[in-house]
Amino acid sequence: MKFVKELKRTEYSGNLRAQHVGQKVVLMGWVNTRRDHGSLVFIDLRDREGLVQVVLDPNKSDTASAKDFRSEYVVAIEGVVRARPDGMKNSKLATGEVEVEATRCEILNTAATVPFQIDDENVNEMLRLKYRYLDLRSPRLQHNLILRHRVARLVREFLSGNGFLEVETPILFKSTPEGARDYLVPSRVNPGNFYALPQSPQILKQLLMVSGYDRYFQIARCFRDEDLRADRQPEFSQIDMEMSFIDVEDILDLNERMLRHIWKEIKGIDVPKLQRMTYFEAMNRYGSDKPDTRFAMEIVDLSEVAQGSGFKVFDDALSRGGIVRGLNIPSGGTFSRGQFDKLTDLAKKNGAKGLVWMKQDADGTINSPASKFVSQEKLKAMFTQLGCTAADCALVVADDFDPACSALSALRLHMGRELKLIDTSKYNFLWVVDFPLLEYSPDDKRWVSRHHPFTSPTDEFFEDMINNNEKAYPKMLAKAYDLVCNGYEMGGGSIRIYRNEIQQAIFRLLGMSEEDIQAKFGFFVDALKYGTPPHGGIAWGMDRLVMLLAQTDAIREVIAFPKTAKATDLMSDAPSPVHRDQLVEVGVRLSAQAEKALEENNK
Amino acid sequence: MKFVKELKRTEYSGNLRAQHVGQKVVLMGWVNTRRDHGSLVFIDLRDREGLVQVVLDPNKSDTASAKDFRSEYVVAIEGVVRARPDGMKNSKLATGEVEVEATRCEILNTAATVPFQIDDENVNEMLRLKYRYLDLRSPRLQHNLILRHRVARLVREFLSGNGFLEVETPILFKSTPEGARDYLVPSRVNPGNFYALPQSPQILKQLLMVSGYDRYFQIARCFRDEDLRADRQPEFSQIDMEMSFIDVEDILDLNERMLRHIWKEIKGIDVPKLQRMTYFEAMNRYGSDKPDTRFAMEIVDLSEVAQGSGFKVFDDALSRGGIVRGLNIPSGGTFSRGQFDKLTDLAKKNGAKGLVWMKQDADGTINSPASKFVSQEKLKAMFTQLGCTAADCALVVADDFDPACSALSALRLHMGRELKLIDTSKYNFLWVVDFPLLEYSPDDKRWVSRHHPFTSPTDEFFEDMINNNEKAYPKMLAKAYDLVCNGYEMGGGSIRIYRNEIQQAIFRLLGMSEEDIQAKFGFFVDALKYGTPPHGGIAWGMDRLVMLLAQTDAIREVIAFPKTAKATDLMSDAPSPVHRDQLVEVGVRLSAQAEKALEENNK
């Protein structure tokens, strides 16, 4: 009887429990660790499901090869599961109540010495990325990828069960005139022409609605050639869906049910009915359209009391139509000048011109850099309005709406973390709705779409839109919605415009001519003419979803073969130079700069 | 009550049956056709699931808008299902026993006149591809895409149920040194460097086995920049899987169970245990390693009787180690000289130097272009050995093994179709196994791998391989297997090499130095050193699978947004020229040839 060919694995090592005691099993996996006790060899055998302890006697002929077992060797074991004696149980291990007494074993493959210990979490990430196939052996990444598989499966079964069809859309597609930077693919057959990798299947999923597919979904690969941040990858997956003959409520309801299904199945958590918050409420209370509502520390509007303070910073902001708003930082009364300087830097990094702090001295006077300009009375009124006591401090920002909100949100999140106000075991979901449809671009001196120009206004603005009633533009709301959790945008979408007269009116207000429209959206606008149903959709960030479920902040922890912030794969060394002939074939040459960069790299 | 917002669709039109009679329903869809009878308007309302007849009275206020209904308008109907009178049932329509009497209706959107009738199958394919979103409304394509969704779902659930994990592998990866031509993506962040789109996740799935994921699958997008044939697309999907701690039988067994599951669920067909055929048996009997076994017309070896014929064509072939083989074409005795000339062209197009035909004249003599050189006795012996009667004809090819097989296979398939010997309702599956591991390249004067150099030889050749026993090379078989159906390769795979000493021996026999190995397979060969389990896998062509189930020969019929044979998308006009700035950013310029091609296109 030979292992693998005739003697098949009967169980995963990690699945053995007390109920298996007495059973004969065949296991195959990796030697995680080897310990010798007297004449016996003890190993932890590792496979996808976990570890189990195996005891081997190298003095018996059928288990003689155990003496050669080394770390990461691939071995096969035949043996009997037995209970560990009471004192020897290992409660840290899922299999800790049992061990396997080997009756036969074989080395299936040897292993060179690994560059780092598989379960050592203190290894430099660059080294772990180079040897990704070894890091992928860690329980940490195995858990995350198994989780990802389960989530994808739940999503697919939920959506299929709700009448959605998964349709694969092309990866080699057309460069989009707006949005982020495209990845380009030169065409060999059509020299001088390029495909683009899709930033999302937006246009294609809307076309599937025009085609009558009614309910579409796809776990779709998307590509954006943007400067990467820690939580971005050049390619990422989204749970992309679109429905016909529906309005906002239908999408929100369906997605809420899907969310509840996922959290129940994966986490055993019953997610309650989701709160709805308008965009402006979210901005006013949290300074962000993706608020982390796991802690309060809400923003308080001080504009009224700040009115007429004589302080240039306040007066300028208010006279420009801006705001003066602040936060009460509990127990911030002890902060030093140095700490306030750091908070001021944070406010500036997030777009505000500065930060005004206040704390109360022992004698009751308000200590603040603004005290030279603002009366104690006004300062006290603000301090009080924020709900501050002598133990607390106030952080106040005066600026235009957007930068002030942005700075206050950053301050709030920073202080929430610093003061450990956030219950990290909690999932706080909410829908943010009623986004503004348009925003005025001072650069272009015209209105632009906040999302894309196919996003529908809310019903009450249909008439204003058709009549191009400019007065209504600042108030116009979009049928757009974001699914937010713990300060992250998990997903976002909108109801699309399907009525021609509204689409034409939007184009007019965006200042587009017929020619512009054709050049930018040609075939898609044509398609909308041939009987387009009311439709809308949403896309969830698949990576973000798994990150939230895995409770990790690093996107690289939920992707099998991720890229670095420089968009490189350290394992395969992609991207890499290619043979000149390959470039000739596809009709391109390197630019002088690229040639030079390449040469310098080769030095 | 407004449609969509308050009045939701209750049923798909195409799902209404006699059991719904008396029910109040809300339907939403497209006006497929409109007919007026007296004062009533009859429409066929179409949605994803099919058509149903709706009767509307435009003289009633709630259904007044029916008078404006036109082809492809999007409409909503509230009404009651009623049985059609006996003489009015339409047995061609799944909903033909019922119709809906509208009580209320609304035009949700109008439609411009469509460039072709949705269900007209005689429309030029170029026009249909340009308006793909309209062609996708046809029952034909809706059926195929719904089928594709069902197949993907069955596959995912089957594999997940068997312990497989779906893992997403990168699309932006590394250019492979061998194989087909890569699609390249210039890197902006790393100028002068390129990603390649994967031709398959081969290396990555093997790495997942090295990482201990044990059972991997993915419905993976793959890319090959090859000159396209009718049944090829630049991007295609494969059901890709890999397993550890297994041998050939395990993969074949699992895949056979999956095949049986799919055919049972989709077609209601019980697929019997699959026949196995070695590569050489398939070549000898059918001239092809993907034989269409739905009809016999097997190849007969005539080499022995052709021996010493004195006919240069036969003698040369045999003395070179080639073969003389033929086919009996039933009722081919009536073929004209012109028909034989066409068959000769077909043989030549498939690599043979020529074709010898024979038929029997009324007086019993064999009529053949070879009769000037070969004795009647020998000709008759060959004719008889082929089993030909006076009504039949013989087609004989004398050549080296490969071109002779290729020509005979082409002749056999052609005649099988011409003579209608193929039962097109049948699915004949088989495994083709025991492929040769190596083939001798006369150009390179060395042995090369028939698949890739990671394919394992069969066990009996392990020792010969390790010892680099050259005499064994021609006989060496691979642990490779193809799943074949009706003359198509549905899938193929192999057990991979996991033992270092065999891998090194293969590289030696391929004439590779350590440097070559590093340059060509670097990180992957490194990975194999760190404890690689026995493993193997297979990939099914997803498009081909759906084609077989949909009984179509055109790959474009099973893909939502396909490309032409020139790799263009006629709908979006991809690939297309891009802005120069985009090229500057990614460090490339057009070659002079590409510039010229582009200019000429613009003329």
PDB file of N, CA, C and O in Angstrom, chain B residues 191-247:
ATOM      1  N   PRO B 191       8.537  52.674 -14.912  1.00  0.00           N
ATOM      2  CA  PRO B 191       8.592  52.898 -16.365  1.00  0.00           C
ATOM      3  C   PRO B 191       9.557  51.927 -17.041  1.00  0.00           C
ATOM      4  O   PRO B 191      10.614  51.612 -16.506  1.00  0.00           O
ATOM      5  N   GLY B 192       9.175  51.462 -18.224  1.00  0.00           N
ATOM      6  CA  GLY B 192       9.999  50.517 -18.959  1.00  0.00           C
ATOM      7  C   GLY B 192       9.666  49.073 -18.616  1.00  0.00           C
ATOM      8  O   GLY B 192      10.137  48.153 -19.266  1.00  0.00           O
ATOM      9  N   ASN B 193       8.847  48.878 -17.587  1.00  0.00           N
ATOM     10  CA  ASN B 193       8.448  47.533 -17.175  1.00  0.00           C
ATOM     11  C   ASN B 193       6.999  47.270 -17.563  1.00  0.00           C
ATOM     12  O   ASN B 193       6.207  48.200 -17.727  1.00  0.00           O
ATOM     13  N   PHE B 194       6.685  45.987 -17.709  1.00  0.00           N
ATOM     14  CA  PHE B 194       5.366  45.598 -18.197  1.00  0.00           C
ATOM     15  C   PHE B 194       4.793  44.474 -17.362  1.00  0.00           C
ATOM     16  O   PHE B 194       5.510  43.560 -16.952  1.00  0.00           O
ATOM     17  N   TYR B 195       3.500  44.542 -17.120  1.00  0.00           N
ATOM     18  CA  TYR B 195       2.767  43.377 -16.650  1.00  0.00           C
ATOM     19  C   TYR B 195       2.358  42.571 -17.882  1.00  0.00           C
ATOM     20  O   TYR B 195       2.305  43.097 -18.990  1.00  0.00           O
ATOM     21  N   ALA B 196       2.026  41.306 -17.662  1.00  0.00           N
ATOM     22  CA  ALA B 196       1.372  40.537 -18.714  1.00  0.00           C
ATOM     23  C   ALA B 196       0.066  40.006 -18.149  1.00  0.00           C
ATOM     24  O   ALA B 196      -0.030  39.722 -16.951  1.00  0.00           O
ATOM     25  N   LEU B 197      -0.953  39.921 -19.006  1.00  0.00           N
ATOM     26  CA  LEU B 197      -2.204  39.295 -18.578  1.00  0.00           C
ATOM     27  C   LEU B 197      -1.998  37.778 -18.636  1.00  0.00           C
ATOM     28  O   LEU B 197      -1.368  37.282 -19.563  1.00  0.00           O
ATOM     29  N   PRO B 198      -2.503  37.038 -17.672  1.00  0.00           N
ATOM     30  CA  PRO B 198      -2.173  35.607 -17.574  1.00  0.00           C
ATOM     31  C   PRO B 198      -2.774  34.771 -18.705  1.00  0.00           C
ATOM     32  O   PRO B 198      -3.943  34.939 -19.048  1.00  0.00           O
ATOM     33  N   GLN B 199      -1.955  33.875 -19.256  1.00  0.00           N
ATOM     34  CA  GLN B 199      -2.475  32.913 -20.235  1.00  0.00           C
ATOM     35  C   GLN B 199      -3.248  31.811 -19.528  1.00  0.00           C
ATOM     36  O   GLN B 199      -4.137  31.185 -20.108  1.00  0.00           O
ATOM     37  N   SER B 200      -2.899  31.587 -18.292  1.00  0.00           N
ATOM     38  CA  SER B 200      -3.649  30.712 -17.390  1.00  0.00           C
ATOM     39  C   SER B 200      -3.017  30.913 -16.017  1.00  0.00           C
ATOM     40  O   SER B 200      -1.895  31.380 -15.926  1.00  0.00           O
ATOM     41  N   PRO B 201      -3.725  30.564 -14.946  1.00  0.00           N
ATOM     42  CA  PRO B 201      -3.109  30.732 -13.612  1.00  0.00           C
ATOM     43  C   PRO B 201      -2.212  29.548 -13.246  1.00  0.00           C
ATOM     44  O   PRO B 201      -2.045  29.255 -12.073  1.00  0.00           O
ATOM     45  N   GLN B 202      -1.632  28.862 -14.231  1.00  0.00           N
ATOM     46  CA  GLN B 202      -0.873  27.622 -14.004  1.00  0.00           C
ATOM     47  C   GLN B 202       0.116  27.724 -12.837  1.00  0.00           C
ATOM     48  O   GLN B 202       0.058  26.953 -11.885  1.00  0.00           O
ATOM     49  N   ILE B 203       1.022  28.691 -12.934  1.00  0.00           N
ATOM     50  CA  ILE B 203       2.059  28.800 -11.911  1.00  0.00           C
ATOM     51  C   ILE B 203       1.454  29.159 -10.559  1.00  0.00           C
ATOM     52  O   ILE B 203       1.831  28.607  -9.523  1.00  0.00           O
ATOM     53  N   LEU B 204       0.481  30.057 -10.576  1.00  0.00           N
ATOM     54  CA  LEU B 204      -0.117  30.499  -9.317  1.00  0.00           C
ATOM     55  C   LEU B 204      -0.891  29.375  -8.638  1.00  0.00           C
ATOM     56  O   LEU B 204      -0.875  29.253  -7.415  1.00  0.00           O
ATOM     57  N   LYS B 205      -1.557  28.545  -9.427  1.00  0.00           N
ATOM     58  CA  LYS B 205      -2.303  27.470  -8.765  1.00  0.00           C
ATOM     59  C   LYS B 205      -1.350  26.422  -8.217  1.00  0.00           C
ATOM     60  O   LYS B 205      -1.596  25.856  -7.151  1.00  0.00           O
ATOM     61  N   GLN B 206      -0.226  26.209  -8.908  1.00  0.00           N
ATOM     62  CA  GLN B 206       0.754  25.283  -8.341  1.00  0.00           C
ATOM     63  C   GLN B 206       1.357  25.862  -7.057  1.00  0.00           C
ATOM     64  O   GLN B 206       1.590  25.134  -6.098  1.00  0.00           O
ATOM     65  N   LEU B 207       1.575  27.174  -7.032  1.00  0.00           N
ATOM     66  CA  LEU B 207       2.087  27.801  -5.807  1.00  0.00           C
ATOM     67  C   LEU B 207       1.087  27.653  -4.651  1.00  0.00           C
ATOM     68  O   LEU B 207       1.483  27.487  -3.500  1.00  0.00           O
ATOM     69  N   LEU B 208      -0.197  27.719  -4.971  1.00  0.00           N
ATOM     70  CA  LEU B 208      -1.193  27.535  -3.910  1.00  0.00           C
ATOM     71  C   LEU B 208      -1.114  26.128  -3.326  1.00  0.00           C
ATOM     72  O   LEU B 208      -1.402  25.912  -2.142  1.00  0.00           O
ATOM     73  N   MET B 209      -0.714  25.160  -4.151  1.00  0.00           N
ATOM     74  CA  MET B 209      -0.510  23.812  -3.622  1.00  0.00           C
ATOM     75  C   MET B 209       0.728  23.787  -2.723  1.00  0.00           C
ATOM     76  O   MET B 209       0.715  23.186  -1.651  1.00  0.00           O
ATOM     77  N   VAL B 210       1.796  24.455  -3.165  1.00  0.00           N
ATOM     78  CA  VAL B 210       2.993  24.574  -2.325  1.00  0.00           C
ATOM     79  C   VAL B 210       2.623  25.223  -0.982  1.00  0.00           C
ATOM     80  O   VAL B 210       3.171  24.895   0.062  1.00  0.00           O
ATOM     81  N   SER B 211       1.643  26.145  -1.037  1.00  0.00           N
ATOM     82  CA  SER B 211       1.212  26.854   0.173  1.00  0.00           C
ATOM     83  C   SER B 211       0.258  26.037   1.031  1.00  0.00           C
ATOM     84  O   SER B 211      -0.167  26.506   2.084  1.00  0.00           O
ATOM     85  N   GLY B 212      -0.134  24.864   0.546  1.00  0.00           N
ATOM     86  CA  GLY B 212      -0.974  24.010   1.375  1.00  0.00           C
ATOM     87  C   GLY B 212      -2.468  24.256   1.268  1.00  0.00           C
ATOM     88  O   GLY B 212      -3.226  23.833   2.131  1.00  0.00           O
ATOM     89  N   TYR B 213      -2.932  24.918   0.194  1.00  0.00           N
ATOM     90  CA  TYR B 213      -4.366  25.181   0.079  1.00  0.00           C
ATOM     91  C   TYR B 213      -5.149  23.946  -0.319  1.00  0.00           C
ATOM     92  O   TYR B 213      -6.366  23.926  -0.290  1.00  0.00           O
ATOM     93  N   ASP B 214      -4.422  22.902  -0.727  1.00  0.00           N
ATOM     94  CA  ASP B 214      -4.961  21.551  -0.885  1.00  0.00           C
ATOM     95  C   ASP B 214      -5.909  21.375  -2.066  1.00  0.00           C
ATOM     96  O   ASP B 214      -5.717  20.484  -2.872  1.00  0.00           O
ATOM     97  N   ARG B 215      -6.942  22.180  -2.143  1.00  0.00           N
ATOM     98  CA  ARG B 215      -7.866  22.075  -3.266  1.00  0.00           C
ATOM     99  C   ARG B 215      -8.262  23.490  -3.679  1.00  0.00           C
ATOM    100  O   ARG B 215      -8.957  24.181  -2.931  1.00  0.00           O
ATOM    101  N   TYR B 216      -7.836  23.866  -4.856  1.00  0.00           N
ATOM    102  CA  TYR B 216      -8.091  25.211  -5.368  1.00  0.00           C
ATOM    103  C   TYR B 216      -8.962  25.135  -6.604  1.00  0.00           C
ATOM    104  O   TYR B 216      -8.811  24.217  -7.411  1.00  0.00           O
ATOM    105  N   PHE B 217      -9.852  26.087  -6.779  1.00  0.00           N
ATOM    106  CA  PHE B 217     -10.456  26.275  -8.098  1.00  0.00           C
ATOM    107  C   PHE B 217     -10.717  27.743  -8.337  1.00  0.00           C
ATOM    108  O   PHE B 217     -10.676  28.570  -7.420  1.00  0.00           O
ATOM    109  N   GLN B 218     -10.978  28.063  -9.582  1.00  0.00           N
ATOM    110  CA  GLN B 218     -11.318  29.423  -9.967  1.00  0.00           C
ATOM    111  C   GLN B 218     -11.927  29.368 -11.353  1.00  0.00           C
ATOM    112  O   GLN B 218     -11.471  28.613 -12.195  1.00  0.00           O
ATOM    113  N   ILE B 219     -12.989  30.130 -11.557  1.00  0.00           N
ATOM    114  CA  ILE B 219     -13.415  30.357 -12.942  1.00  0.00           C
ATOM    115  C   ILE B 219     -12.595  31.564 -13.381  1.00  0.00           C
ATOM    116  O   ILE B 219     -12.910  32.699 -13.053  1.00  0.00           O
ATOM    117  N   ALA B 220     -11.495  31.271 -14.069  1.00  0.00           N
ATOM    118  CA  ALA B 220     -10.414  32.245 -14.255  1.00  0.00           C
ATOM    119  C   ALA B 220     -10.438  32.825 -15.661  1.00  0.00           C
ATOM    120  O   ALA B 220     -10.623  32.098 -16.627  1.00  0.00           O
ATOM    121  N   ARG B 221     -10.253  34.141 -15.710  1.00  0.00           N
ATOM    122  CA  ARG B 221     -10.137  34.782 -17.021  1.00  0.00           C
ATOM    123  C   ARG B 221      -8.712  34.597 -17.529  1.00  0.00           C
ATOM    124  O   ARG B 221      -7.748  34.843 -16.801  1.00  0.00           O
ATOM    125  N   CYS B 222      -8.582  34.174 -18.769  1.00  0.00           N
ATOM    126  CA  CYS B 222      -7.268  33.938 -19.375  1.00  0.00           C
ATOM    127  C   CYS B 222      -7.184  34.714 -20.685  1.00  0.00           C
ATOM    128  O   CYS B 222      -8.203  35.021 -21.300  1.00  0.00           O
ATOM    129  N   PHE B 223      -5.976  35.015 -21.077  1.00  0.00           N
ATOM    130  CA  PHE B 223      -5.751  35.911 -22.221  1.00  0.00           C
ATOM    131  C   PHE B 223      -4.667  35.341 -23.116  1.00  0.00           C
ATOM    132  O   PHE B 223      -3.598  34.957 -22.635  1.00  0.00           O
ATOM    133  N   ARG B 224      -4.927  35.279 -24.412  1.00  0.00           N
ATOM    134  CA  ARG B 224      -3.891  34.872 -25.361  1.00  0.00           C
ATOM    135  C   ARG B 224      -3.988  35.746 -26.595  1.00  0.00           C
ATOM    136  O   ARG B 224      -5.040  35.806 -27.223  1.00  0.00           O
ATOM    137  N   ASP B 225      -2.874  36.386 -26.905  1.00  0.00           N
ATOM    138  CA  ASP B 225      -2.868  37.276 -28.066  1.00  0.00           C
ATOM    139  C   ASP B 225      -2.476  36.464 -29.291  1.00  0.00           C
ATOM    140  O   ASP B 225      -1.398  36.611 -29.832  1.00  0.00           O
ATOM    141  N   GLU B 226      -3.372  35.580 -29.710  1.00  0.00           N
ATOM    142  CA  GLU B 226      -3.087  34.731 -30.858  1.00  0.00           C
ATOM    143  C   GLU B 226      -3.940  35.167 -32.031  1.00  0.00           C
ATOM    144  O   GLU B 226      -4.936  35.870 -31.863  1.00  0.00           O
ATOM    145  N   ASP B 227      -3.553  34.710 -33.218  1.00  0.00           N
ATOM    146  CA  ASP B 227      -4.407  34.989 -34.354  1.00  0.00           C
ATOM    147  C   ASP B 227      -5.666  34.174 -34.166  1.00  0.00           C
ATOM    148  O   ASP B 227      -5.621  32.968 -33.905  1.00  0.00           O
ATOM    149  N   LEU B 228      -6.789  34.856 -34.259  1.00  0.00           N
ATOM    150  CA  LEU B 228      -8.027  34.232 -33.814  1.00  0.00           C
ATOM    151  C   LEU B 228      -8.647  33.381 -34.903  1.00  0.00           C
ATOM    152  O   LEU B 228      -8.583  33.700 -36.081  1.00  0.00           O
ATOM    153  N   ARG B 229      -9.250  32.301 -34.448  1.00  0.00           N
ATOM    154  CA  ARG B 229     -10.078  31.502 -35.343  1.00  0.00           C
ATOM    155  C   ARG B 229     -11.513  31.702 -34.893  1.00  0.00           C
ATOM    156  O   ARG B 229     -11.790  32.366 -33.901  1.00  0.00           O
ATOM    157  N   ALA B 230     -12.410  31.083 -35.653  1.00  0.00           N
ATOM    158  CA  ALA B 230     -13.840  31.276 -35.369  1.00  0.00           C
ATOM    159  C   ALA B 230     -14.175  30.945 -33.914  1.00  0.00           C
ATOM    160  O   ALA B 230     -15.023  31.589 -33.306  1.00  0.00           O
ATOM    161  N   ASP B 231     -13.513  29.955 -33.341  1.00  0.00           N
ATOM    162  CA  ASP B 231     -13.902  29.541 -31.993  1.00  0.00           C
ATOM    163  C   ASP B 231     -12.929  30.028 -30.924  1.00  0.00           C
ATOM    164  O   ASP B 231     -12.848  29.459 -29.850  1.00  0.00           O
ATOM    165  N   ARG B 232     -12.199  31.100 -31.204  1.00  0.00           N
ATOM    166  CA  ARG B 232     -11.270  31.646 -30.220  1.00  0.00           C
ATOM    167  C   ARG B 232     -11.657  33.074 -29.877  1.00  0.00           C
ATOM    168  O   ARG B 232     -12.186  33.797 -30.706  1.00  0.00           O
ATOM    169  N   GLN B 233     -11.333  33.499 -28.676  1.00  0.00           N
ATOM    170  CA  GLN B 233     -11.510  34.878 -28.245  1.00  0.00           C
ATOM    171  C   GLN B 233     -10.218  35.307 -27.565  1.00  0.00           C
ATOM    172  O   GLN B 233      -9.547  34.478 -26.949  1.00  0.00           O
ATOM    173  N   PRO B 234      -9.870  36.596 -27.627  1.00  0.00           N
ATOM    174  CA  PRO B 234      -8.642  37.032 -26.953  1.00  0.00           C
ATOM    175  C   PRO B 234      -8.702  36.803 -25.449  1.00  0.00           C
ATOM    176  O   PRO B 234      -7.684  36.575 -24.818  1.00  0.00           O
ATOM    177  N   GLU B 235      -9.884  36.892 -24.869  1.00  0.00           N
ATOM    178  CA  GLU B 235     -10.012  36.525 -23.459  1.00  0.00           C
ATOM    179  C   GLU B 235     -11.076  35.456 -23.352  1.00  0.00           C
ATOM    180  O   GLU B 235     -12.055  35.459 -24.068  1.00  0.00           O
ATOM    181  N   PHE B 236     -10.841  34.515 -22.449  1.00  0.00           N
ATOM    182  CA  PHE B 236     -11.772  33.409 -22.290  1.00  0.00           C
ATOM    183  C   PHE B 236     -11.719  32.961 -20.834  1.00  0.00           C
ATOM    184  O   PHE B 236     -10.819  33.354 -20.092  1.00  0.00           O
ATOM    185  N   SER B 237     -12.695  32.165 -20.451  1.00  0.00           N
ATOM    186  CA  SER B 237     -12.762  31.732 -19.048  1.00  0.00           C
ATOM    187  C   SER B 237     -12.487  30.244 -18.954  1.00  0.00           C
ATOM    188  O   SER B 237     -12.940  29.485 -19.796  1.00  0.00           O
ATOM    189  N   GLN B 238     -11.733  29.869 -17.941  1.00  0.00           N
ATOM    190  CA  GLN B 238     -11.588  28.432 -17.727  1.00  0.00           C
ATOM    191  C   GLN B 238     -11.906  28.056 -16.295  1.00  0.00           C
ATOM    192  O   GLN B 238     -11.675  28.821 -15.363  1.00  0.00           O
ATOM    193  N   ILE B 239     -12.484  26.868 -16.169  1.00  0.00           N
ATOM    194  CA  ILE B 239     -12.714  26.292 -14.842  1.00  0.00           C
ATOM    195  C   ILE B 239     -11.409  25.615 -14.480  1.00  0.00           C
ATOM    196  O   ILE B 239     -11.060  24.572 -15.017  1.00  0.00           O
ATOM    197  N   ASP B 240     -10.691  26.273 -13.586  1.00  0.00           N
ATOM    198  CA  ASP B 240      -9.309  25.911 -13.329  1.00  0.00           C
ATOM    199  C   ASP B 240      -9.249  25.257 -11.949  1.00  0.00           C
ATOM    200  O   ASP B 240      -9.785  25.811 -10.990  1.00  0.00           O
ATOM    201  N   MET B 241      -8.636  24.092 -11.853  1.00  0.00           N
ATOM    202  CA  MET B 241      -8.559  23.482 -10.517  1.00  0.00           C
ATOM    203  C   MET B 241      -7.239  22.769 -10.305  1.00  0.00           C
ATOM    204  O   MET B 241      -6.545  22.406 -11.260  1.00  0.00           O
ATOM    205  N   GLU B 242      -6.897  22.585  -9.055  1.00  0.00           N
ATOM    206  CA  GLU B 242      -5.655  21.909  -8.687  1.00  0.00           C
ATOM    207  C   GLU B 242      -5.879  21.233  -7.340  1.00  0.00           C
ATOM    208  O   GLU B 242      -6.567  21.778  -6.469  1.00  0.00           O
ATOM    209  N   MET B 243      -5.320  20.023  -7.187  1.00  0.00           N
ATOM    210  CA  MET B 243      -5.494  19.251  -5.951  1.00  0.00           C
ATOM    211  C   MET B 243      -4.143  18.736  -5.475  1.00  0.00           C
ATOM    212  O   MET B 243      -3.280  18.426  -6.291  1.00  0.00           O
ATOM    213  N   SER B 244      -4.012  18.582  -4.165  1.00  0.00           N
ATOM    214  CA  SER B 244      -2.782  18.020  -3.607  1.00  0.00           C
ATOM    215  C   SER B 244      -3.027  16.614  -3.077  1.00  0.00           C
ATOM    216  O   SER B 244      -4.165  16.247  -2.767  1.00  0.00           O
ATOM    217  N   PHE B 245      -1.940  15.866  -2.932  1.00  0.00           N
ATOM    218  CA  PHE B 245      -1.964  14.513  -2.359  1.00  0.00           C
ATOM    219  C   PHE B 245      -2.864  13.581  -3.167  1.00  0.00           C
ATOM    220  O   PHE B 245      -3.634  12.810  -2.595  1.00  0.00           O
ATOM    221  N   ILE B 246      -2.789  13.706  -4.466  1.00  0.00           N
ATOM    222  CA  ILE B 246      -3.647  12.891  -5.342  1.00  0.00           C
ATOM    223  C   ILE B 246      -2.820  12.373  -6.515  1.00  0.00           C
ATOM    224  O   ILE B 246      -1.696  12.816  -6.753  1.00  0.00           O
ATOM    225  N   ASP B 247      -3.405  11.416  -7.235  1.00  0.00           N
ATOM    226  CA  ASP B 247      -2.814  10.950  -8.487  1.00  0.00           C
ATOM    227  C   ASP B 247      -3.890  10.999  -9.578  1.00  0.00           C
ATOM    228  O   ASP B 247      -5.008  11.475  -9.328  1.00  0.00           O
TER     229      ASP B 247
END
